[in-house]
PDB file of C-alpha atoms and ligand atoms in Angstrom:
ATOM      1  CA  MET A   1       0.354  -0.045   0.006  1.00  0.00           C
ATOM      2  CA  GLU A   2       1.714   3.086  -1.009  1.00  0.00           C
ATOM      3  CA  TRP A   3       0.755   6.960  -0.735  1.00  0.00           C
ATOM      4  CA  THR A   4       0.250   8.711  -3.895  1.00  0.00           C
ATOM      5  CA  ASP A   5      -0.089  11.935  -4.571  1.00  0.00           C
ATOM      6  CA  LYS A   6      -3.869  10.820  -6.400  1.00  0.00           C
ATOM      7  CA  LEU A   7      -4.994  10.307  -2.713  1.00  0.00           C
ATOM      8  CA  ALA A   8      -4.239  14.235  -1.420  1.00  0.00           C
ATOM      9  CA  THR A   9      -7.311  16.431  -0.173  1.00  0.00           C
ATOM     10  CA  GLY A  10      -4.841  19.590  -0.406  1.00  0.00           C
ATOM     11  CA  ILE A  11      -5.402  20.449   3.175  1.00  0.00           C
ATOM     12  CA  SER A  12      -2.070  20.019   4.592  1.00  0.00           C
ATOM     13  CA  THR A  13      -3.171  19.010   8.201  1.00  0.00           C
ATOM     14  CA  ILE A  14      -5.252  16.174   7.045  1.00  0.00           C
ATOM     15  CA  ASP A  15      -2.646  14.942   4.484  1.00  0.00           C
ATOM     16  CA  SER A  16       0.178  14.320   6.598  1.00  0.00           C
ATOM     17  CA  GLN A  17      -2.254  12.544   9.281  1.00  0.00           C
ATOM     18  CA  HIS A  18      -3.215   9.761   6.260  1.00  0.00           C
ATOM     19  CA  LYS A  19       0.692   9.716   5.504  1.00  0.00           C
ATOM     20  CA  GLU A  20       1.087   8.453   8.814  1.00  0.00           C
ATOM     21  CA  LEU A  21      -2.270   6.342   9.030  1.00  0.00           C
ATOM     22  CA  PHE A  22      -0.596   4.514   5.543  1.00  0.00           C
ATOM     23  CA  LYS A  23       2.507   4.119   7.326  1.00  0.00           C
ATOM     24  CA  ARG A  24       1.495   2.189  10.366  1.00  0.00           C
ATOM     25  CA  ILE A  25      -1.269   0.298   8.368  1.00  0.00           C
ATOM     26  CA  ASN A  26       2.036  -0.951   6.218  1.00  0.00           C
ATOM     27  CA  ASN A  27       3.541  -1.671  10.041  1.00  0.00           C
ATOM     28  CA  LEU A  28       0.775  -3.835  10.734  1.00  0.00           C
ATOM     29  CA  VAL A  29       0.343  -5.887   7.387  1.00  0.00           C
ATOM     30  CA  ILE A  30       4.294  -6.831   7.817  1.00  0.00           C
ATOM     31  CA  ALA A  31       3.633  -7.691  11.051  1.00  0.00           C
ATOM     32  CA  ILE A  32       0.780 -10.027  10.463  1.00  0.00           C
ATOM     33  CA  LYS A  33       2.354 -11.231   7.472  1.00  0.00           C
ATOM     34  CA  GLN A  34       5.663 -12.125   9.282  1.00  0.00           C
ATOM     35  CA  HIS A  35       3.468 -14.195  12.331  1.00  0.00           C
ATOM     36  CA  ARG A  36       5.394 -11.367  14.365  1.00  0.00           C
ATOM     37  CA  CYS A  37       5.145 -11.639  18.220  1.00  0.00           C
ATOM     38  CA  LYS A  38       1.065 -10.953  19.617  1.00  0.00           C
ATOM     39  CA  GLU A  39       2.623  -8.131  21.855  1.00  0.00           C
ATOM     40  CA  GLU A  40       3.966  -6.714  18.739  1.00  0.00           C
ATOM     41  CA  ILE A  41       0.827  -6.980  16.702  1.00  0.00           C
ATOM     42  CA  GLU A  42      -1.415  -6.087  19.606  1.00  0.00           C
ATOM     43  CA  GLY A  43       0.533  -2.449  20.305  1.00  0.00           C
ATOM     44  CA  THR A  44       0.586  -1.753  16.863  1.00  0.00           C
ATOM     45  CA  ILE A  45      -3.142  -2.099  16.460  1.00  0.00           C
ATOM     46  CA  LYS A  46      -3.249  -0.168  19.819  1.00  0.00           C
ATOM     47  CA  PHE A  47      -1.423   2.328  18.322  1.00  0.00           C
ATOM     48  CA  LEU A  48      -3.500   2.827  15.525  1.00  0.00           C
ATOM     49  CA  ASP A  49      -6.513   2.754  17.261  1.00  0.00           C
ATOM     50  CA  ASP A  50      -5.415   5.804  18.872  1.00  0.00           C
ATOM     51  CA  TYR A  51      -4.007   7.774  16.413  1.00  0.00           C
ATOM     52  CA  ALA A  52      -7.111   7.167  14.116  1.00  0.00           C
ATOM     53  CA  ARG A  53      -9.113   8.484  16.869  1.00  0.00           C
ATOM     54  CA  ILE A  54      -7.114  11.341  17.189  1.00  0.00           C
ATOM     55  CA  HIS A  55      -6.944  12.027  13.474  1.00  0.00           C
ATOM     56  CA  PHE A  56     -11.112  11.448  12.676  1.00  0.00           C
ATOM     57  CA  SER A  57     -11.333  14.238  15.274  1.00  0.00           C
ATOM     58  CA  GLU A  58      -9.414  16.888  14.135  1.00  0.00           C
ATOM     59  CA  GLU A  59     -10.598  15.922  10.271  1.00  0.00           C
ATOM     60  CA  GLU A  60     -14.848  15.847  11.783  1.00  0.00           C
ATOM     61  CA  LYS A  61     -13.448  19.248  13.888  1.00  0.00           C
ATOM     62  CA  HIS A  62     -12.283  20.667  10.531  1.00  0.00           C
ATOM     63  CA  MET A  63     -15.211  19.737   8.912  1.00  0.00           C
ATOM     64  CA  ARG A  64     -17.581  21.424  11.420  1.00  0.00           C
ATOM     65  CA  ASP A  65     -15.604  24.159  11.558  1.00  0.00           C
ATOM     66  CA  SER A  66     -16.163  24.952   7.983  1.00  0.00           C
ATOM     67  CA  SER A  67     -19.430  23.888   8.370  1.00  0.00           C
ATOM     68  CA  TYR A  68     -19.451  21.037   5.662  1.00  0.00           C
ATOM     69  CA  THR A  69     -22.631  18.915   4.635  1.00  0.00           C
ATOM     70  CA  GLY A  70     -21.089  15.739   4.485  1.00  0.00           C
ATOM     71  CA  LEU A  71     -20.258  15.525   7.875  1.00  0.00           C
ATOM     72  CA  GLU A  72     -22.583  12.849   9.335  1.00  0.00           C
ATOM     73  CA  GLU A  73     -21.412  10.497   6.371  1.00  0.00           C
ATOM     74  CA  GLN A  74     -17.832  11.184   7.238  1.00  0.00           C
ATOM     75  CA  HIS A  75     -18.599  10.408  10.806  1.00  0.00           C
ATOM     76  CA  GLU A  76     -20.657   7.263  10.194  1.00  0.00           C
ATOM     77  CA  ASP A  77     -17.885   5.659   8.063  1.00  0.00           C
ATOM     78  CA  HIS A  78     -15.323   6.267  10.486  1.00  0.00           C
ATOM     79  CA  LYS A  79     -17.230   4.769  12.969  1.00  0.00           C
ATOM     80  CA  LYS A  80     -17.104   1.892  10.331  1.00  0.00           C
ATOM     81  CA  TYR A  81     -12.897   2.082  10.774  1.00  0.00           C
ATOM     82  CA  LEU A  82     -12.951   1.680  14.397  1.00  0.00           C
ATOM     83  CA  ALA A  83     -15.478  -0.961  14.926  1.00  0.00           C
ATOM     84  CA  MET A  84     -13.250  -3.154  12.137  1.00  0.00           C
ATOM     85  CA  LEU A  85     -10.351  -2.453  14.483  1.00  0.00           C
ATOM     86  CA  ALA A  86     -11.972  -3.344  17.323  1.00  0.00           C
ATOM     87  CA  GLU A  87     -12.565  -6.583  15.653  1.00  0.00           C
ATOM     88  CA  LEU A  88      -8.612  -6.718  14.592  1.00  0.00           C
ATOM     89  CA  LYS A  89      -7.953  -6.911  18.232  1.00  0.00           C
ATOM     90  CA  GLU A  90     -10.470  -9.042  19.529  1.00  0.00           C
ATOM     91  CA  GLN A  91      -9.305 -11.864  17.124  1.00  0.00           C
ATOM     92  CA  ALA A  92      -5.522 -10.403  18.731  1.00  0.00           C
ATOM     93  CA  SER A  93      -6.810 -11.581  22.211  1.00  0.00           C
ATOM     94  CA  LEU A  94      -8.893 -14.215  21.572  1.00  0.00           C
ATOM     95  CA  THR A  95      -5.703 -16.018  19.912  1.00  0.00           C
ATOM     96  CA  ARG A  96      -3.622 -14.916  23.335  1.00  0.00           C
ATOM     97  CA  MET A  97      -6.324 -17.042  24.857  1.00  0.00           C
ATOM     98  CA  LEU A  98      -6.044 -20.429  22.976  1.00  0.00           C
ATOM     99  CA  GLY A  99      -2.885 -19.851  22.993  1.00  0.00           C
ATOM    100  CA  GLY A 100      -2.694 -21.029  19.291  1.00  0.00           C
ATOM    101  CA  SER A 101       0.043 -19.859  16.957  1.00  0.00           C
ATOM    102  CA  TYR A 102      -0.849 -16.216  15.959  1.00  0.00           C
ATOM    103  CA  ASP A 103      -2.916 -16.089  12.673  1.00  0.00           C
ATOM    104  CA  LEU A 104      -4.869 -13.108  12.126  1.00  0.00           C
ATOM    105  CA  SER A 105      -7.091 -13.655   9.233  1.00  0.00           C
ATOM    106  CA  ALA A 106      -6.392 -11.684   6.704  1.00  0.00           C
ATOM    107  CA  THR A 107      -9.277 -11.139   4.947  1.00  0.00           C
ATOM    108  CA  THR A 108      -9.625  -8.479   8.432  1.00  0.00           C
ATOM    109  CA  ASN A 109      -6.994  -6.816   7.264  1.00  0.00           C
ATOM    110  CA  GLN A 110      -7.251  -6.447   4.162  1.00  0.00           C
ATOM    111  CA  VAL A 111     -10.888  -4.944   4.879  1.00  0.00           C
ATOM    112  CA  VAL A 112      -8.576  -2.469   7.368  1.00  0.00           C
ATOM    113  CA  VAL A 113      -6.503  -1.408   4.364  1.00  0.00           C
ATOM    114  CA  ASP A 114      -9.168  -1.307   1.913  1.00  0.00           C
ATOM    115  CA  TRP A 115     -11.223   0.979   4.047  1.00  0.00           C
ATOM    116  CA  ILE A 116      -8.785   3.827   3.945  1.00  0.00           C
ATOM    117  CA  VAL A 117      -7.895   3.584   0.498  1.00  0.00           C
ATOM    118  CA  ASP A 118     -11.575   4.158  -0.325  1.00  0.00           C
ATOM    119  CA  HIS A 119     -12.362   6.325   2.412  1.00  0.00           C
ATOM    120  CA  ILE A 120      -9.797   8.766   1.194  1.00  0.00           C
ATOM    121  CA  MET A 121     -10.178   8.521  -2.314  1.00  0.00           C
ATOM    122  CA  LYS A 122     -14.399   9.090  -2.167  1.00  0.00           C
ATOM    123  CA  LEU A 123     -15.149  10.746   1.062  1.00  0.00           C
ATOM    124  CA  ASP A 124     -12.387  12.984   1.507  1.00  0.00           C
ATOM    125  CA  MET A 125     -11.368  13.782  -1.399  1.00  0.00           C
ATOM    126  CA  LYS A 126     -14.858  15.222  -1.573  1.00  0.00           C
ATOM    127  CA  TYR A 127     -14.309  17.134   1.459  1.00  0.00           C
ATOM    128  CA  GLY A 128     -11.026  18.679  -0.677  1.00  0.00           C
ATOM    129  CA  ALA A 129     -13.312  19.673  -3.368  1.00  0.00           C
ATOM    130  CA  PHE A 130     -16.577  20.999  -1.274  1.00  0.00           C
ATOM    131  CA  LEU A 131     -13.355  23.348   0.283  1.00  0.00           C
ATOM    132  CA  LYS A 132     -11.833  24.497  -2.991  1.00  0.00           C
ATOM    133  CA  SER A 133     -15.191  25.117  -4.680  1.00  0.00           C
ATOM    134  CA  ARG A 134     -16.017  27.490  -1.782  1.00  0.00           C
ATOM    135  CA  LYS A 135     -12.990  28.981  -2.089  1.00  0.00           C
ATOM    136  CA  SER A 136     -13.695  29.893  -5.645  1.00  0.00           C
ATOM    137  CA  SER A 137     -16.896  31.059  -5.174  1.00  0.00           C
ATOM    138  CA  GLU A 138     -15.944  33.728  -2.799  1.00  0.00           C
TER     139      GLU A 138
HETATM  140 FE1  FE2 B   1     -12.438  10.684   6.445  1.00  0.00          FE
END
């Protein structure tokens, strides 16, 4: 999963946080692929969860401050992502309880990766376009 300029919304704070999210998600994908120790994978999921919460609330604040009409749609989609992370977290702790070998579902993992690309491409870009069109009509 690579960051490209096609994913840039034009809002610098949001774009740099998206880049960081990409980096962290990539770390998680690698950790899961390499069957790294539970602690490391759980730690990465926890960081991703904390960071996503901070990012979403800043992004939503940005949208609220600019009276963005698509805020509700954004909020719902952000909630979906946090729910997926919660599922990943649960899978991680279940594996620990069973004491089995650590093998997180590749599907769940893929869902998290697909979500971010899809979310940025559709919803966040829409917000970037909203800001741009408002600026040009001023
Ligand atoms: Fe967003």
